[in-house]
mmCIF file of C-alpha atoms in Angstrom:
data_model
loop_
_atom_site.group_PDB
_atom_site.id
_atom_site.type_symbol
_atom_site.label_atom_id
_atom_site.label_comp_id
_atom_site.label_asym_id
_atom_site.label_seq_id
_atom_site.Cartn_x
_atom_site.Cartn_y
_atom_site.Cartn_z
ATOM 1 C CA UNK V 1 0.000 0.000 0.000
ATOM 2 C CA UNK V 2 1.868 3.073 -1.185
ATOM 3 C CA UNK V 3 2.009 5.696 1.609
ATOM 4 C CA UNK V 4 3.211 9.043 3.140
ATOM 5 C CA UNK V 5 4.298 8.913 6.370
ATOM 6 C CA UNK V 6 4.839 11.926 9.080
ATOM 7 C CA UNK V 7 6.916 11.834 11.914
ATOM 8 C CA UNK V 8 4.757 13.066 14.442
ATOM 9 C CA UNK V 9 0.628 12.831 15.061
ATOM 10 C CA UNK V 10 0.805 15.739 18.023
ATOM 11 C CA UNK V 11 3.642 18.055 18.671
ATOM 12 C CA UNK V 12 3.651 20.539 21.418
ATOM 13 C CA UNK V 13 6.635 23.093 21.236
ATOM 14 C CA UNK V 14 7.542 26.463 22.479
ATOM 15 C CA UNK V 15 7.867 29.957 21.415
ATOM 16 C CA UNK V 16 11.103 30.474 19.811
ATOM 17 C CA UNK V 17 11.499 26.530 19.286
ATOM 18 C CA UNK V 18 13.046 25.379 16.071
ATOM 19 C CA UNK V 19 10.925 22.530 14.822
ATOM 20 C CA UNK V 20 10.935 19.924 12.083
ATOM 21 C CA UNK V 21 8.390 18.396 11.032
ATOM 22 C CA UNK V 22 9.426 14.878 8.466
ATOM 23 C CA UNK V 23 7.704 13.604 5.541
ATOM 24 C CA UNK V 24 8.605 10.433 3.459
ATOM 25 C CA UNK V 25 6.813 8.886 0.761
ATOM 26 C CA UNK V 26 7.709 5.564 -0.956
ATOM 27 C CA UNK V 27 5.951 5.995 -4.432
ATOM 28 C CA UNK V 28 8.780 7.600 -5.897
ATOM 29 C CA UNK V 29 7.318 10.931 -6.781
ATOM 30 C CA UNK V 30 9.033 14.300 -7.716
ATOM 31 C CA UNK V 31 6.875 16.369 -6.058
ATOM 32 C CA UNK V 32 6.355 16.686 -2.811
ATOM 33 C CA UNK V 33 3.849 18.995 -0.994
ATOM 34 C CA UNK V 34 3.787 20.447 2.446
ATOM 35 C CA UNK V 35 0.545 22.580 3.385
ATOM 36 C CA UNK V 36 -1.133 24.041 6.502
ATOM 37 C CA UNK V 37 -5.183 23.622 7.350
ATOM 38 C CA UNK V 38 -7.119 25.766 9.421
ATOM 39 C CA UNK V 39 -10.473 26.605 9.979
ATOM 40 C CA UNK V 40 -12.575 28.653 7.822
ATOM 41 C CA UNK V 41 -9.033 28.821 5.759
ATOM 42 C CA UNK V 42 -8.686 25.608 4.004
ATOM 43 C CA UNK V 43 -5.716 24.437 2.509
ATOM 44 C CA UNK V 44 -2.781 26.413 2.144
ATOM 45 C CA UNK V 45 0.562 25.997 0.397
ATOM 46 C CA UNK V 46 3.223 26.712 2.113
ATOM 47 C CA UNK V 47 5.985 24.837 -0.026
ATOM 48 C CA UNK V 48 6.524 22.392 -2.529
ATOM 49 C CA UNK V 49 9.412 20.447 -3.993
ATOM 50 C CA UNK V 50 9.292 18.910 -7.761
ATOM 51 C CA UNK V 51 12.818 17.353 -7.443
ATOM 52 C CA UNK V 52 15.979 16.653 -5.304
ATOM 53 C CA UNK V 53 17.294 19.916 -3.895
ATOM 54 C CA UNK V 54 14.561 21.878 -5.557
ATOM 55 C CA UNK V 55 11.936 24.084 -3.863
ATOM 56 C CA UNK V 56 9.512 26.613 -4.609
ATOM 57 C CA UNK V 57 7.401 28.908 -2.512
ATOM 58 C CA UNK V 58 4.167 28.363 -1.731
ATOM 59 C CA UNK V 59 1.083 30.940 -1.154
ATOM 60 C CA UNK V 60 2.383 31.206 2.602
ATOM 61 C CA UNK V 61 5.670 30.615 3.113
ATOM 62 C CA UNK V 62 7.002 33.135 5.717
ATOM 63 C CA UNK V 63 8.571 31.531 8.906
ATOM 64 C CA UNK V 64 8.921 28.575 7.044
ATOM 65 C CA UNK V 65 11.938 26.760 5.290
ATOM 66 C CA UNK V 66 11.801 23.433 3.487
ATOM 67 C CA UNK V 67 15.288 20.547 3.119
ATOM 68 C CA UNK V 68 14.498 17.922 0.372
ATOM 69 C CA UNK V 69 17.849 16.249 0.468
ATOM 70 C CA UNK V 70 16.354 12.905 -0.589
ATOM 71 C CA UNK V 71 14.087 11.964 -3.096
ATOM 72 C CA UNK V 72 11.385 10.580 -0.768
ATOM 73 C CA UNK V 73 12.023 12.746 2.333
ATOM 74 C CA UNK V 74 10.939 16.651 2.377
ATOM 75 C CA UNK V 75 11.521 18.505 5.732
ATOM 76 C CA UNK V 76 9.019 21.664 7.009
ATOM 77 C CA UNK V 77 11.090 23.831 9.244
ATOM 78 C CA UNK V 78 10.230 26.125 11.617
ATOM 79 C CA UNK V 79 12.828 28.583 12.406
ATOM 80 C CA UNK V 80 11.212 30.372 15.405
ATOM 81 C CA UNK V 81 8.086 29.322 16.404
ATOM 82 C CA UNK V 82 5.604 31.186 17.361
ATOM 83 C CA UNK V 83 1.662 31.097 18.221
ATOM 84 C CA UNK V 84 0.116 31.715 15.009
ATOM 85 C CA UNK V 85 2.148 28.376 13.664
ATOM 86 C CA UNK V 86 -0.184 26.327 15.579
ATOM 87 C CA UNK V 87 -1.741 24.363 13.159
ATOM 88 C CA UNK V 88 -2.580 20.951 10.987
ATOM 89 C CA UNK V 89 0.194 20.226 9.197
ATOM 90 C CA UNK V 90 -0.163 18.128 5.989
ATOM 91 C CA UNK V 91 2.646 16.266 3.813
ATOM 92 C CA UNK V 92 1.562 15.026 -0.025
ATOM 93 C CA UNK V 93 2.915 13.658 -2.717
ATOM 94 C CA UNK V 94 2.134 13.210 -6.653
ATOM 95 C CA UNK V 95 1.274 14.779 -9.775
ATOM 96 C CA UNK V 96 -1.679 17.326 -10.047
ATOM 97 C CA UNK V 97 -3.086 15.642 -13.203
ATOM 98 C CA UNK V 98 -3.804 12.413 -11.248
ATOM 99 C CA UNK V 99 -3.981 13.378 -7.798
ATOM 100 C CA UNK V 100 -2.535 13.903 -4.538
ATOM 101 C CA UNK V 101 -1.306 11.084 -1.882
ATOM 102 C CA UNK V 102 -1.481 12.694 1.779
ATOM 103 C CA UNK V 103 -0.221 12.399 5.317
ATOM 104 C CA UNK V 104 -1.887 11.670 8.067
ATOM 105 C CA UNK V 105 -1.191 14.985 9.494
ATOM 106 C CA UNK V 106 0.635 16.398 12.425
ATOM 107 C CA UNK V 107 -1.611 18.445 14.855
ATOM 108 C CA UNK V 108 1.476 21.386 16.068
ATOM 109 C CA UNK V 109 0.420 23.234 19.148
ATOM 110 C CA UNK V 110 3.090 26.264 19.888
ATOM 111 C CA UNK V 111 2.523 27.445 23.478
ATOM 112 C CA UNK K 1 -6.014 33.577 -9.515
ATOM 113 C CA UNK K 2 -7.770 30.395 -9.481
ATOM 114 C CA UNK K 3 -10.910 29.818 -7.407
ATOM 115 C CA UNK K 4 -12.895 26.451 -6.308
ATOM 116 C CA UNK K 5 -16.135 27.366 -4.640
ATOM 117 C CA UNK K 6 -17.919 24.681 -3.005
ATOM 118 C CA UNK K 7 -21.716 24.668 -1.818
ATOM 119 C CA UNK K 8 -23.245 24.083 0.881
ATOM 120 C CA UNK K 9 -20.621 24.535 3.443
ATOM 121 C CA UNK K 10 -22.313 22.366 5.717
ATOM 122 C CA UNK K 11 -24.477 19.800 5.307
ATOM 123 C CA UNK K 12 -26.195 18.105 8.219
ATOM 124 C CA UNK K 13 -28.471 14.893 7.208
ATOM 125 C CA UNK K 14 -30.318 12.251 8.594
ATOM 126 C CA UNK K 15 -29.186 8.762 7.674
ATOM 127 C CA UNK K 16 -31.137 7.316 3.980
ATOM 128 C CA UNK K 17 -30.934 11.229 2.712
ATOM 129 C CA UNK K 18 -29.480 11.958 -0.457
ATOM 130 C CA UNK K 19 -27.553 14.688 -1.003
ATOM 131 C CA UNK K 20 -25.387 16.805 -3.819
ATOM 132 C CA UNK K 21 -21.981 18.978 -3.709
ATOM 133 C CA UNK K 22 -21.001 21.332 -5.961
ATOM 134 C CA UNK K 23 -17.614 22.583 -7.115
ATOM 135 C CA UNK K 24 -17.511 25.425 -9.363
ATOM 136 C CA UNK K 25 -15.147 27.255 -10.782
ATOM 137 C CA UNK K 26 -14.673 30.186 -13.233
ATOM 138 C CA UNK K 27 -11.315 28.671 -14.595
ATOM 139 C CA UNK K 28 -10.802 25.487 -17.262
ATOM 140 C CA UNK K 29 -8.998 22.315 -15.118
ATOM 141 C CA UNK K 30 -7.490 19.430 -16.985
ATOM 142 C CA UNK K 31 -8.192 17.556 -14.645
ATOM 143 C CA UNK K 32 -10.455 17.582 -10.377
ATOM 144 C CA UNK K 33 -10.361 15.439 -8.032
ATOM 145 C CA UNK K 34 -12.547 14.373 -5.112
ATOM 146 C CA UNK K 35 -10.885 13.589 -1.194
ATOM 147 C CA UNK K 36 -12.626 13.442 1.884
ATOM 148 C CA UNK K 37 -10.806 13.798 4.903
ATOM 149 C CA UNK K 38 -11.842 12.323 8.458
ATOM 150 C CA UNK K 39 -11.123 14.725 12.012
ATOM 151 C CA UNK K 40 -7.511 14.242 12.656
ATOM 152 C CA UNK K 41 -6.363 12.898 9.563
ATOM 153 C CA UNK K 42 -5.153 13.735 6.166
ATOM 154 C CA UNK K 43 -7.539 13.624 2.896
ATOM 155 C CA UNK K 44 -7.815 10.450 0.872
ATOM 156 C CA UNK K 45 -8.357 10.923 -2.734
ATOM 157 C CA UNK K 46 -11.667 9.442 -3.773
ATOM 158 C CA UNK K 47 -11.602 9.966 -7.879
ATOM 159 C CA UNK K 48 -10.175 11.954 -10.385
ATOM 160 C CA UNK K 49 -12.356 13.374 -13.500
ATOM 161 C CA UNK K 50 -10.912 14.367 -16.927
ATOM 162 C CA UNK K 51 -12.954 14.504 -19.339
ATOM 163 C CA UNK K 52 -15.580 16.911 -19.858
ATOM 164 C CA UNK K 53 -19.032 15.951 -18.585
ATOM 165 C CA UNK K 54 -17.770 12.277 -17.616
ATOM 166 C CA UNK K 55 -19.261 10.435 -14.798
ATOM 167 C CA UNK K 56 -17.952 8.053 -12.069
ATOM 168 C CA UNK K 57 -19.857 6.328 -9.431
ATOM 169 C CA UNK K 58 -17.975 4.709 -6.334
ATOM 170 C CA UNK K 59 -20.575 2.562 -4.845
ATOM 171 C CA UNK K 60 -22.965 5.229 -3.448
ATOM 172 C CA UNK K 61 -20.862 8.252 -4.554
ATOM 173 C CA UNK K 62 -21.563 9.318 -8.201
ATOM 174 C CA UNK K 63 -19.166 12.221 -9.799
ATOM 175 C CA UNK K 64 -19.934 14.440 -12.314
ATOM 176 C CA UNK K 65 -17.021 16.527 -14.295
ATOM 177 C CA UNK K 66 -18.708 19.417 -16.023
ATOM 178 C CA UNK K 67 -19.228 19.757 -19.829
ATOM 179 C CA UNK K 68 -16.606 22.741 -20.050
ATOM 180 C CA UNK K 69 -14.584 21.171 -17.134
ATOM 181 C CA UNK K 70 -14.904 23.850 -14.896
ATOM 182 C CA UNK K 71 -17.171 22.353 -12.554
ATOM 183 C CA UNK K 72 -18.043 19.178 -10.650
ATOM 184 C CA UNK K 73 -20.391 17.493 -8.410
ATOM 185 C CA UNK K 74 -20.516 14.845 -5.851
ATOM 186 C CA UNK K 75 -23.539 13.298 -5.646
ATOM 187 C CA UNK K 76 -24.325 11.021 -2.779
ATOM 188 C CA UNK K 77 -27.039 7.938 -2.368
ATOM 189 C CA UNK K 78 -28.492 6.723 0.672
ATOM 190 C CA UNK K 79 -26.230 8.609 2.962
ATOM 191 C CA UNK K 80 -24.706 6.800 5.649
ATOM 192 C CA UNK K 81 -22.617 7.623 9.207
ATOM 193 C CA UNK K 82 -19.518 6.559 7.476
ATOM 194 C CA UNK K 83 -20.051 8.988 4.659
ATOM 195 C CA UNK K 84 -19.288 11.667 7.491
ATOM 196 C CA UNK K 85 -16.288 14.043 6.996
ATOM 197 C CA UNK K 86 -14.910 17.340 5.080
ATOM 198 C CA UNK K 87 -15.342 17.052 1.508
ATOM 199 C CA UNK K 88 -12.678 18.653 -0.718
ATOM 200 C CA UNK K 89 -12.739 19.201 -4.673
ATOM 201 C CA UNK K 90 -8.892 20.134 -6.135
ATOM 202 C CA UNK K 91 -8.513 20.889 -9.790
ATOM 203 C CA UNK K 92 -4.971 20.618 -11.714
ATOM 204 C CA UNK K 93 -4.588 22.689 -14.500
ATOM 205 C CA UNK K 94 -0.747 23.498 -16.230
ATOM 206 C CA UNK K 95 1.103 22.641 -13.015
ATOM 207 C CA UNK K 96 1.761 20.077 -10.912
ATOM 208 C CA UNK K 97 -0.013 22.379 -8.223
ATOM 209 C CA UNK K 98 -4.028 21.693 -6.893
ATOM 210 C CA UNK K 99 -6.243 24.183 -6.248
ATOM 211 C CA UNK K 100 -8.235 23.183 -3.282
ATOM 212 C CA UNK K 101 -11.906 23.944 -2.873
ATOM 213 C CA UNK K 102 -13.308 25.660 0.181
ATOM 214 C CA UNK K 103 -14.479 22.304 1.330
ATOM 215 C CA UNK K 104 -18.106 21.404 2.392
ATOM 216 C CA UNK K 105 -18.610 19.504 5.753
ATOM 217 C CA UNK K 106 -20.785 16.828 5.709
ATOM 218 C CA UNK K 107 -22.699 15.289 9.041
ATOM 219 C CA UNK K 108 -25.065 12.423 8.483
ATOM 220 C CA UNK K 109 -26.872 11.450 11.824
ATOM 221 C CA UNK K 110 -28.229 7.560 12.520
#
C-alpha cells in the first residue's frame, strides 16, 4: 500500500522553538507537498518540492523553510516558532493531473 | 487567480438522505479530483475526472465533471454515518499544483 508517512501525530513546542516536522513517501514521486489547514481557511501551500534539492514557494511561506535532500524525504522547518504556527500540518505527494497522496497529518500546538 | 467554490458549506443529514456537492469554478482544469478527509487525519483521494461531462460512481458516490470542465459534483445515495467528513474538490490545471476547494462539511446522523 503506497504511503506518506509523518513523523509526528501531536507536537507541542515552544515559542522560539526550532521545529521539524518529516515527511517520506515511498511511491517515488518528484513532487512533494507540504501545506497548513485551518479553519474557515482551508488548505494552504506553504511549499513544494518537484525534485531533489529543488523548492519553490508556496502561497504562505514566511517563517517557514523546506530541506528535500532525498528523493522521498521533504523537511518543514520552523525557524522560530511562534503562536500563530499552531496548526494541521499536511505532507503530499504526486502529480496534479492524477492526484494527490497525503499524510496523516501532524496536529502542532506552539505554546 | 484560481478559485474552487464549493456549496453548501455544511451539510447536516439524517441517515437514507441523499444529497449533492457542488464545485464550481470560473477557470478550465485538466483535470479535479474528489478527497474526503476524516477529524484528525489527512484527505484520501476518492476519484479523479478528466474529461468533460464524464461520470464516475464509487458505490454510493456518483461524480460528475462538467461539460466545459470547470465544474463538478458529488452526488451522494443513501447517505450513511460513514459517509461523514470534510469534503474537498482540487482541480490541476498546467502545473503540478491543486487548487483546493473551500471544502463542504458533511454530518449524516443515525
Amino acid at each position: 500500500d503506497v504511503k506518506v508517512t509523518q513523523s509526528s501525530r501531536y507536537l507541542v513546542k515552544r515559542t522560539g522553538e526550532k521545529v521539524f516536522l518529516e515527511c517520506v513517501q515511498d511511491m517515488d514521486h518528484e513532487n512533494m507537498f507540504w501545506y497548513r489547514q485551518d479553519p474557515g481557511l482551508g488548505l494552504r501551500l506553504i511549499y513544494f518540492s518537484y525534485d531533489v534539492k529543488m523548492k519553490e514557494k508556496g502561497d504562505i511561506p514566511e517563517g517557514y523553510s523546506v530541506s528535500r535532500e532525498k528523493k522521498e524525504r521533504f523537511s518543514l522547518i520552523l525557524e522560530s516558532a511562534s503562536t500563530n504556527q499552531t496548526s494541521m500540518y499536511l505532507c503530499a505527494s504526486g502529480q496534479g493531473y492524477y492526484g494527490y497522496t497525503f499524510g496523516s497529518g501532524t496536529r502542532l500546538t506552539v505554546v | 487567480t484560481q478559485l474552487l467554490e464549493q456549496s453548501p458549506q455544511f451539510l447536516s443529514i439524517q441517515e437514507g438522505e441523499n444529497l449533492t456537492v457542488y464545485c464550481n469554478s470560473s477557470s478550465v482544469f485538466s483535470s479535479l479530483q474528489w478527497y474526503r478527509q476524516e477529524p484528525g487525519e489527512g484527505p484520501v483521494l476518492l476519484v479523479t475526472v478528466v474529461t468533460g461531462g464524464e461520470v464516475k460512481k464509487l458505490k454510493r458516490l456518483t461524480f460528475q465533471f462538467g461539460d466545459a470542465r470547470k465544474d463538478s459534483s458529488l452526488h451522494i445515495t443513501a447517505a450513511q454515518p460513514g459517509d461523514t467528513g470534510l469534503y474537498l474538490c482540487a482541480g490541476a490545471s498546467n502545473t503540478d499544483k491543486l487548487i483546493f476547494g473551500t471544502g463542504t462539511r458533511l454530518q449524516v446522523f443515525p
